[in-house]
GROMACS .gro file of C-alpha atoms in nm:
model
  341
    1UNK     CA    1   0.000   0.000   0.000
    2UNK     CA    2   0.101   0.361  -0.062
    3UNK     CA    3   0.209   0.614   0.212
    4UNK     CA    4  -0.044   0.903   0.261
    5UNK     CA    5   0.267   1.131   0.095
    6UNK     CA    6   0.258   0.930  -0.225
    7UNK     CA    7  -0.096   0.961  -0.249
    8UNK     CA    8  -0.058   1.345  -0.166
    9UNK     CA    9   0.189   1.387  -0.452
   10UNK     CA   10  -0.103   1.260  -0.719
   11UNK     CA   11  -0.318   1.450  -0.594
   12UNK     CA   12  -0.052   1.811  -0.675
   13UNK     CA   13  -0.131   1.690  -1.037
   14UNK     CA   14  -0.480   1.823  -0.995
   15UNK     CA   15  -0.396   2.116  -0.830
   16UNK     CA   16  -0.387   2.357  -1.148
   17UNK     CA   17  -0.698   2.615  -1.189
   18UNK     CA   18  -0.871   2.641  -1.518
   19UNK     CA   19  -0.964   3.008  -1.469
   20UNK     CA   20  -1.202   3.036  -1.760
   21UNK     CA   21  -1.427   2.713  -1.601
   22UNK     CA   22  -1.370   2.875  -1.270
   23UNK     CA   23  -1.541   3.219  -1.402
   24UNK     CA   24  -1.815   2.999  -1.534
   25UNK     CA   25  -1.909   2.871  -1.219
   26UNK     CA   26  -1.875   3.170  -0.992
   27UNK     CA   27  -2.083   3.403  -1.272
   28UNK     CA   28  -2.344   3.093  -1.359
   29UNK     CA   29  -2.382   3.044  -0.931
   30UNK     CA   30  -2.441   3.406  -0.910
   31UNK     CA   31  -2.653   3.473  -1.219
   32UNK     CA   32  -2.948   3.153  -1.073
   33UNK     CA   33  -2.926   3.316  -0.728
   34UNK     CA   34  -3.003   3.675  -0.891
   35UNK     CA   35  -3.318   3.536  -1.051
   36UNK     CA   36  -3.403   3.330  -0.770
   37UNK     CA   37  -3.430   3.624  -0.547
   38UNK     CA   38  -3.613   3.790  -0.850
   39UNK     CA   39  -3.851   3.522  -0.811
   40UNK     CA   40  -3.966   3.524  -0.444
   41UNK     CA   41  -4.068   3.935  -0.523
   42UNK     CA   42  -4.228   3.886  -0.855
   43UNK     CA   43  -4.630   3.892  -0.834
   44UNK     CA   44  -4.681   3.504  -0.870
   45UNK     CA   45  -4.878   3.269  -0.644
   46UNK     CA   46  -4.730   3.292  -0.275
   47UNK     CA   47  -4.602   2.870  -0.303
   48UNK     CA   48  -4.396   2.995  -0.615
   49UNK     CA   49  -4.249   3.214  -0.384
   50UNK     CA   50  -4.149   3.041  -0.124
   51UNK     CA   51  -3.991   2.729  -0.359
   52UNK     CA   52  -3.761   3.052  -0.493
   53UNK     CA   53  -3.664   3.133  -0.111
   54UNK     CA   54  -3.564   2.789  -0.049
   55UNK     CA   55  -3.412   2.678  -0.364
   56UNK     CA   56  -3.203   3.039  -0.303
   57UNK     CA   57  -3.088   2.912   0.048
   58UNK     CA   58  -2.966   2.572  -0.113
   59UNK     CA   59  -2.794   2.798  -0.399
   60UNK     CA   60  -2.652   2.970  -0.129
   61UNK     CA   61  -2.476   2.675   0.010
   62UNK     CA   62  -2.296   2.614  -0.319
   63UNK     CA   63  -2.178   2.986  -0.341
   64UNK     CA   64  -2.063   2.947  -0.001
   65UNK     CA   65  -1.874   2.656  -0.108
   66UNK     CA   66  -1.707   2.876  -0.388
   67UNK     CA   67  -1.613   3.113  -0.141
   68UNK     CA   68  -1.476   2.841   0.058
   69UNK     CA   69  -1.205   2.703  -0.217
   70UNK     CA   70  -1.121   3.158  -0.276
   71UNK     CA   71  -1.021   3.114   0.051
   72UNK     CA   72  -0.835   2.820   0.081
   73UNK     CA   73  -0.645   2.933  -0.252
   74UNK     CA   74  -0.789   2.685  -0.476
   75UNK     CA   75  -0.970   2.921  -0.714
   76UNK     CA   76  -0.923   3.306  -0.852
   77UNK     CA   77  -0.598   3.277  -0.695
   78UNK     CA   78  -0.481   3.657  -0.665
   79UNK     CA   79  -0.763   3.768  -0.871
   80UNK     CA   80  -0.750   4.206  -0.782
   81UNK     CA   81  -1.135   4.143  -0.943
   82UNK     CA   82  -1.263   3.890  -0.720
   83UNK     CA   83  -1.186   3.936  -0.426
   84UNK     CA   84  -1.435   4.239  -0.328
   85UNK     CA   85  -1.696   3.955  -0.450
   86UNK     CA   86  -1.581   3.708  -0.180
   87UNK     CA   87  -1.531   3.958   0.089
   88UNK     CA   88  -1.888   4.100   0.005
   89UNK     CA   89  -2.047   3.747  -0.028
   90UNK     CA   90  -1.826   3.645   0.301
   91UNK     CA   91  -1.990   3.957   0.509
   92UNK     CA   92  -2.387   3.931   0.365
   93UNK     CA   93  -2.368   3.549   0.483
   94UNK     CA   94  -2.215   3.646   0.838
   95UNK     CA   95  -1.915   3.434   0.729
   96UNK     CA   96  -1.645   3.756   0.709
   97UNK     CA   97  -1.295   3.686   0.588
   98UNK     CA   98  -1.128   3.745   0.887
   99UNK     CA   99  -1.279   3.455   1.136
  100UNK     CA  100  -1.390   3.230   0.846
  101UNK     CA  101  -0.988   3.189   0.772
  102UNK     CA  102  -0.841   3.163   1.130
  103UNK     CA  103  -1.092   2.906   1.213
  104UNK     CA  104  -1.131   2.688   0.924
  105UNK     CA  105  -0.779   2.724   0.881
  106UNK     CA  106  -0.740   2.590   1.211
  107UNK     CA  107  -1.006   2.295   1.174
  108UNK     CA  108  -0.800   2.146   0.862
  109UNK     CA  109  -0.478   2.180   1.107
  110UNK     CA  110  -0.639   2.032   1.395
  111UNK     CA  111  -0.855   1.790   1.229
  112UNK     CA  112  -0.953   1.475   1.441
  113UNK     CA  113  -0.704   1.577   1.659
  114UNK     CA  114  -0.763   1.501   2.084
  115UNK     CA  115  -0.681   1.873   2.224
  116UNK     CA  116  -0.889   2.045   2.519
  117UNK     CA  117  -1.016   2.292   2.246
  118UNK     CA  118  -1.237   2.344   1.966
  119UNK     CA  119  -1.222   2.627   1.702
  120UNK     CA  120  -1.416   2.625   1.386
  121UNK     CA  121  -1.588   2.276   1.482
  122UNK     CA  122  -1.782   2.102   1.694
  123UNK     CA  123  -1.675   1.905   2.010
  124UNK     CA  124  -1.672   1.588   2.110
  125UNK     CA  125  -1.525   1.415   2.374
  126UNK     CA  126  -1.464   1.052   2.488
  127UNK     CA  127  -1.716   0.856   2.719
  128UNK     CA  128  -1.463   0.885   2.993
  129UNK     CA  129  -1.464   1.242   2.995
  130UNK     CA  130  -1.819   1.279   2.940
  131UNK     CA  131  -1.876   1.064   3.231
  132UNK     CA  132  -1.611   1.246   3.482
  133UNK     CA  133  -1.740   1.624   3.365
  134UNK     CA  134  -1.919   1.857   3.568
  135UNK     CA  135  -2.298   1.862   3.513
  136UNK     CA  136  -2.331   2.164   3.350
  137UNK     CA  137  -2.026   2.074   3.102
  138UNK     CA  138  -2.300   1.794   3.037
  139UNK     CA  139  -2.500   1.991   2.993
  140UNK     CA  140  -2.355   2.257   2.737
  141UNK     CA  141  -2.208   1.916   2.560
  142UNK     CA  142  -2.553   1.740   2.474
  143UNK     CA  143  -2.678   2.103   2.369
  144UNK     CA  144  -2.349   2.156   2.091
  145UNK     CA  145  -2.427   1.801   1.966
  146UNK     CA  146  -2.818   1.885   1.939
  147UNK     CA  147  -3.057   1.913   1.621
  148UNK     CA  148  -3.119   2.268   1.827
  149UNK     CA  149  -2.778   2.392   1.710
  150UNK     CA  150  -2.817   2.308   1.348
  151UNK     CA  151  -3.162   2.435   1.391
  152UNK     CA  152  -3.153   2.765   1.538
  153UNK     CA  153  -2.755   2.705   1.311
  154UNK     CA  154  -2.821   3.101   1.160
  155UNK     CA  155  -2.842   3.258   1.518
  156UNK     CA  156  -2.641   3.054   1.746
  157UNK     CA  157  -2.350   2.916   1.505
  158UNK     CA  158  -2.290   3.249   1.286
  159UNK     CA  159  -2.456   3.516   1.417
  160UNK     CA  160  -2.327   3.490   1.777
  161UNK     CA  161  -2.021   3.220   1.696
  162UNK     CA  162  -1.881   3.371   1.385
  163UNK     CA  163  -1.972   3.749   1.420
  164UNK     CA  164  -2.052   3.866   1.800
  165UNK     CA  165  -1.771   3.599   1.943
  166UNK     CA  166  -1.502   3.709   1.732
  167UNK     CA  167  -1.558   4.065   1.777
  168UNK     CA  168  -1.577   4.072   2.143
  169UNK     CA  169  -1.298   3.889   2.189
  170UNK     CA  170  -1.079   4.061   1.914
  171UNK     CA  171  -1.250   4.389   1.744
  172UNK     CA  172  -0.909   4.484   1.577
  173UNK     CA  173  -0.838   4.126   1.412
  174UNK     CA  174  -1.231   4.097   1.337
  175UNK     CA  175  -1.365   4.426   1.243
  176UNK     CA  176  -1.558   4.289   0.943
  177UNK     CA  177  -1.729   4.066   1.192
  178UNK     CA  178  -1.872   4.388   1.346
  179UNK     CA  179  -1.951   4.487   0.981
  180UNK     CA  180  -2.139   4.204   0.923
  181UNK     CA  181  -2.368   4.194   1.233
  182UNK     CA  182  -2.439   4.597   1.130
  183UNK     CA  183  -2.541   4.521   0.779
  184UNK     CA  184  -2.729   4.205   0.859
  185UNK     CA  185  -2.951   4.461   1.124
  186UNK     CA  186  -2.923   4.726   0.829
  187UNK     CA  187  -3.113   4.488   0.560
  188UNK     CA  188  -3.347   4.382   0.859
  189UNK     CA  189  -3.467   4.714   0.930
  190UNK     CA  190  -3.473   4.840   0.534
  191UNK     CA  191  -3.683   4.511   0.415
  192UNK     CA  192  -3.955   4.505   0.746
  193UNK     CA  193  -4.026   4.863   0.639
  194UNK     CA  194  -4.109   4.779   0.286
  195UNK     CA  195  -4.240   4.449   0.337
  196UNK     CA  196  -4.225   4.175   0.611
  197UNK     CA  197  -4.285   3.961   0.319
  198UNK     CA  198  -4.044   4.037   0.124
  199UNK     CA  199  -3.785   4.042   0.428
  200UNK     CA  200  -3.878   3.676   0.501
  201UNK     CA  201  -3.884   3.518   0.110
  202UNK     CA  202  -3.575   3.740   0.032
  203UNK     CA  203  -3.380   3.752   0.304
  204UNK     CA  204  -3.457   3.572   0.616
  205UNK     CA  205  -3.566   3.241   0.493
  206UNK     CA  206  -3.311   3.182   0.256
  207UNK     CA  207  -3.028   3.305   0.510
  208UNK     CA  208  -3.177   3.043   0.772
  209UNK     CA  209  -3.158   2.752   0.538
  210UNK     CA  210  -2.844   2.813   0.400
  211UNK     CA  211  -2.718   2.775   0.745
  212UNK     CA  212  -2.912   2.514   0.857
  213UNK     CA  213  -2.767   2.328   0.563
  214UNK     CA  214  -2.432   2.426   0.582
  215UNK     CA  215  -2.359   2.342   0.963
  216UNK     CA  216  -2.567   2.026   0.895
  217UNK     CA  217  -2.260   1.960   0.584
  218UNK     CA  218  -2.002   2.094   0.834
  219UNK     CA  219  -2.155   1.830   1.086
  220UNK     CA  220  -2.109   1.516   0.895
  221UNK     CA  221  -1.828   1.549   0.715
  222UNK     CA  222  -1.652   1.498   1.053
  223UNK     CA  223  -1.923   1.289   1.221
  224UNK     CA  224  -2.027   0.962   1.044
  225UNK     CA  225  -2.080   0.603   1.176
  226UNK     CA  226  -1.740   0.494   1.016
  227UNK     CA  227  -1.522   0.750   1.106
  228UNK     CA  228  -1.174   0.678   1.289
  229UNK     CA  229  -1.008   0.880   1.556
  230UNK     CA  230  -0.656   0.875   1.732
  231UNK     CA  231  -0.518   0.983   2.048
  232UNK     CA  232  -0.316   1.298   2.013
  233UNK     CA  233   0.028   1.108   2.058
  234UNK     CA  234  -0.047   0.914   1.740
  235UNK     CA  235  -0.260   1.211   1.522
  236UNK     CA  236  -0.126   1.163   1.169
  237UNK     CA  237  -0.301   1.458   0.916
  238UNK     CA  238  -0.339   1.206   0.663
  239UNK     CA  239  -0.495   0.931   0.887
  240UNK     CA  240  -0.731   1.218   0.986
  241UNK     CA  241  -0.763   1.336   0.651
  242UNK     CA  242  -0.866   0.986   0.554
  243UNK     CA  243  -1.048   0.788   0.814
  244UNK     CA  244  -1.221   1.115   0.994
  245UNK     CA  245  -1.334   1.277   0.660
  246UNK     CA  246  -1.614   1.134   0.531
  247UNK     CA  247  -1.790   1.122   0.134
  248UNK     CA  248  -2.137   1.211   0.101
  249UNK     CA  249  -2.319   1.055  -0.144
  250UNK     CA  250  -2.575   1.215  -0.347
  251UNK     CA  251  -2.686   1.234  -0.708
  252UNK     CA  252  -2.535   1.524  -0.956
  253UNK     CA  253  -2.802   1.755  -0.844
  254UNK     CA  254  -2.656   1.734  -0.486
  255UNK     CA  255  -2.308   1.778  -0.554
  256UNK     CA  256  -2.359   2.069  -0.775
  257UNK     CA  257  -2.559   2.246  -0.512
  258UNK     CA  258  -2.295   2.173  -0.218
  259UNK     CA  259  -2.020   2.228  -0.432
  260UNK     CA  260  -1.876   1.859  -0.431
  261UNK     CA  261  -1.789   1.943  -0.088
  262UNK     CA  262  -1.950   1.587  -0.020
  263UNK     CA  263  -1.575   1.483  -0.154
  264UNK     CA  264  -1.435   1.569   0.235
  265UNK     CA  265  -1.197   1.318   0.272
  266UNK     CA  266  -0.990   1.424  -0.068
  267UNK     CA  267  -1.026   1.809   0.006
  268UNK     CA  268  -0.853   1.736   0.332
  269UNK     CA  269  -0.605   1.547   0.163
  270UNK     CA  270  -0.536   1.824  -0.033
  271UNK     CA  271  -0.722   2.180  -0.037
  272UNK     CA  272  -0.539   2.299  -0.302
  273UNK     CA  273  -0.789   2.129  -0.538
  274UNK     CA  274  -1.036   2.343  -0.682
  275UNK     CA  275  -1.374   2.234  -0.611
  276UNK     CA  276  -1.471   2.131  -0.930
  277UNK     CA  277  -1.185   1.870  -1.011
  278UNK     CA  278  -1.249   1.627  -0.665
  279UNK     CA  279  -1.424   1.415  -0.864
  280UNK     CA  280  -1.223   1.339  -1.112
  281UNK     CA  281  -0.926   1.269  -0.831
  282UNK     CA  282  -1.195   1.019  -0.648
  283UNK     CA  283  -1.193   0.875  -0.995
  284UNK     CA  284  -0.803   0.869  -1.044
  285UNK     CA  285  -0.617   0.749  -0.720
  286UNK     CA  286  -0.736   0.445  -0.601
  287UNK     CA  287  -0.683   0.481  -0.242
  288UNK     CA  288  -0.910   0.789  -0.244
  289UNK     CA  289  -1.255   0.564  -0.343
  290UNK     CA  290  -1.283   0.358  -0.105
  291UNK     CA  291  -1.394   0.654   0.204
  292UNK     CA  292  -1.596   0.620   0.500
  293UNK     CA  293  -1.994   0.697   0.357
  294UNK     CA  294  -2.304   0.892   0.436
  295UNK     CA  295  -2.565   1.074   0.263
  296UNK     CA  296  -2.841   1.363   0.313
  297UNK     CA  297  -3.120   1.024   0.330
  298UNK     CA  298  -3.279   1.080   0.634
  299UNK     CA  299  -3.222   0.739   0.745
  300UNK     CA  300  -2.839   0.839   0.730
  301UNK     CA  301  -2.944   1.200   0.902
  302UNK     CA  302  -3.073   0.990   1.206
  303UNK     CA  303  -2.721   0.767   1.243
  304UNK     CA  304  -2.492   1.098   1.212
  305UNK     CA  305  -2.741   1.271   1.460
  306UNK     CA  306  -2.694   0.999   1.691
  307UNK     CA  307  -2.358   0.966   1.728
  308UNK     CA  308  -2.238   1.196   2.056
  309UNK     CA  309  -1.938   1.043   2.223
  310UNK     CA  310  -1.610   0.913   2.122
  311UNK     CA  311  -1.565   0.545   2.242
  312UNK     CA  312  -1.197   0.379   2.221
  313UNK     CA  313  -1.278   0.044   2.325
  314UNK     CA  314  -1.464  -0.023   2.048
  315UNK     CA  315  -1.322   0.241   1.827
  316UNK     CA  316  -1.594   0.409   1.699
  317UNK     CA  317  -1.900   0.665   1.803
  318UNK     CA  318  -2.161   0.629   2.015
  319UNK     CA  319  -2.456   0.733   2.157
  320UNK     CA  320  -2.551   0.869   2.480
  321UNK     CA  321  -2.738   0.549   2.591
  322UNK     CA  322  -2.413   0.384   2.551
  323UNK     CA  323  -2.295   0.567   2.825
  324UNK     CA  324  -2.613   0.465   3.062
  325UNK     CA  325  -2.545   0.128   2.921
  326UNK     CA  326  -2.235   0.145   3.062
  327UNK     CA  327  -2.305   0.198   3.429
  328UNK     CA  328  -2.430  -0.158   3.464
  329UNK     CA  329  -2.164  -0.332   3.321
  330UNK     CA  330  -1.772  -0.317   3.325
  331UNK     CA  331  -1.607   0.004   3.352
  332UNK     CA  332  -1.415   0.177   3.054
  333UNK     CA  333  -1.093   0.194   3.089
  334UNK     CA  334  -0.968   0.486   2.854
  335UNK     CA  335  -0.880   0.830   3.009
  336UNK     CA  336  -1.056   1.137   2.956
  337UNK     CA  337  -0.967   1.336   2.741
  338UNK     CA  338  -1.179   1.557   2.483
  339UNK     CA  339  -1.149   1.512   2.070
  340UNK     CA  340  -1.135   1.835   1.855
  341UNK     CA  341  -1.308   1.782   1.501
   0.00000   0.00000   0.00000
């Protein structure tokens, strides 16, 4: 079998942008979102509406996720032109430049690695250190590993997370997180006074979904019923990148409206790779094809949603009632310590 380095040095070979196909998808991405907002305020029958304000949010997601490879360097690298674009699109979806990068920068650093932290992800920690934690560390666990979060994902994740957090705790290093709280109470205000309506189809619904969706994506692609995890002494990046990166399945229609960013496991082998080229890599190198698996099916929803605690015995994620399960039997024997995904 290869090392994880050979396999990282195919994967260089798909590194290269082609600008002109990279222009086609930002322009194409923005140009269906422009008349899907034209849609929920022309005068058409109020359903006809509403499918435009949710089809706008799932559009939203994939322009996200072209935002997402801008960032990482994978597209328009250097581009003068686009980057006002991003840092517009970046503030109007309360993910601004400044946080997005330190934190995701620091998720695909960290990933699957056992620290006492988490930045840019969401926690989880062993059953021995669930079980020896205070009860309101309990307590704030369960809630992070909730549907509530992914729920309620627009307020608590990025207006408070990736906005009011960052501010507070750095307003120098995250001014444009204070921009983006202002203008996201600016276009409040302006669209309730012309139409509540209109805020909701336009605005407020679409927002919501998008990041219901797109913590939901964040959620599984490090949380799936096959993923592996090591203890920090023996974190490897590409065992994480491999084993604790998962590939959502999905039909064409799926992957063009997340961005392929289903293909988790080879962009954190290599994020270098512009987002429309992961498939053909998944197609090239062998070793990438054979990833841990889940899907948007809501049978699949329900396994990701129930996995809460990290179990070492038996390698693998569990649920709460694994813990409760626990009390009658044997004791675990691993040491607590908390996982950062």
């Amino acid at each position: 079998m290869r090392t994880f380095h050979e396999i990282l040095a195919d994967t260089r070979n798909y590194t290269d942008e082609n600008l002109a196909l990279s222009w086609w998808h930002l322009l194409s991405t923005l140009l269906v979102m422009g008349l899907l907002l034209y849609g929920t305020l022309l005068p058409i029958p109020f359903v006809l509406r509403l499918a435009s304000s949710l089809v706008l949010g799932l559009v939203v997601v994939r322009m996200f996720i072209i935002y997402h490879d801008y960032q990482h360097g994978a597209i328009f690298r250097d581009s003068l032109l686009v980057k006002p674009i991003m840092a517009v699109f970046g503030v109007v979806v309360l993910n601004p430049p400044n946080v997005w990068n330190r934190s995701h920068n620091f998720h695909h650093s960290k990933n699957s690695q056992i620290a006492t932290a988490s930045i840019g992800s969401f926690p989880i920690m062993t059953v021995q250190q669930y079980k020896n934690s205070p009860f309101w560390t309990k307590v704030g666990y369960r809630f992070a590993r909730s549907p509530f979060v992914f729920l309620s994902g627009h307020l608590i994740i990025f207006v408070v997370g990736m906005c009011l957090k960052s501010f507070v705790t750095d307003p120098k290093r995250h001014f444009d997180s204070l921009l983006a709280l202002l203008l996201h109470a600016a276009i409040i205000v302006w669209l309730a006074s012309v139409s509540l309506e209109i805020l909701f189809l336009a605005y407020l619904i679409p927002l919501y979904f998008s990041c219901m969706l797109g913590a939901y994506l964040f959620y599984i692609q490090h949380n799936f019923p096959t993923m592996k995890l090591r203890p920090r002494e023996k974190w490897e990046y590409g065992f994480a990148a491999l084993n604790s990166s998962s590939f959502m399945e999905g039909s064409w229609l799926t992957h063009w409206l997340t961005g392929n960013i289903g293909y988790h496991h080879i962009h954190h082998t290599n994020s270098r790779i512009p987002f429309y080229r992961l498939p053909e890599v998944m197609a090239s190198i062998p070793e990438l094809q054979n990833p841990g698996r889940t899907s948007l099916k809501p049978t699949d929803i329900y396994r990701c949603m129930k996995l809460k605690v990290w179990d070492p015995q038996q390698e693998k994620m569990v649920g709460f009632e694994a813990i409760s399960a626990e009390r009658v039997s044997a004791p675990l024997s691993e040491s607590g310590s908390a996982v950062s995904k």
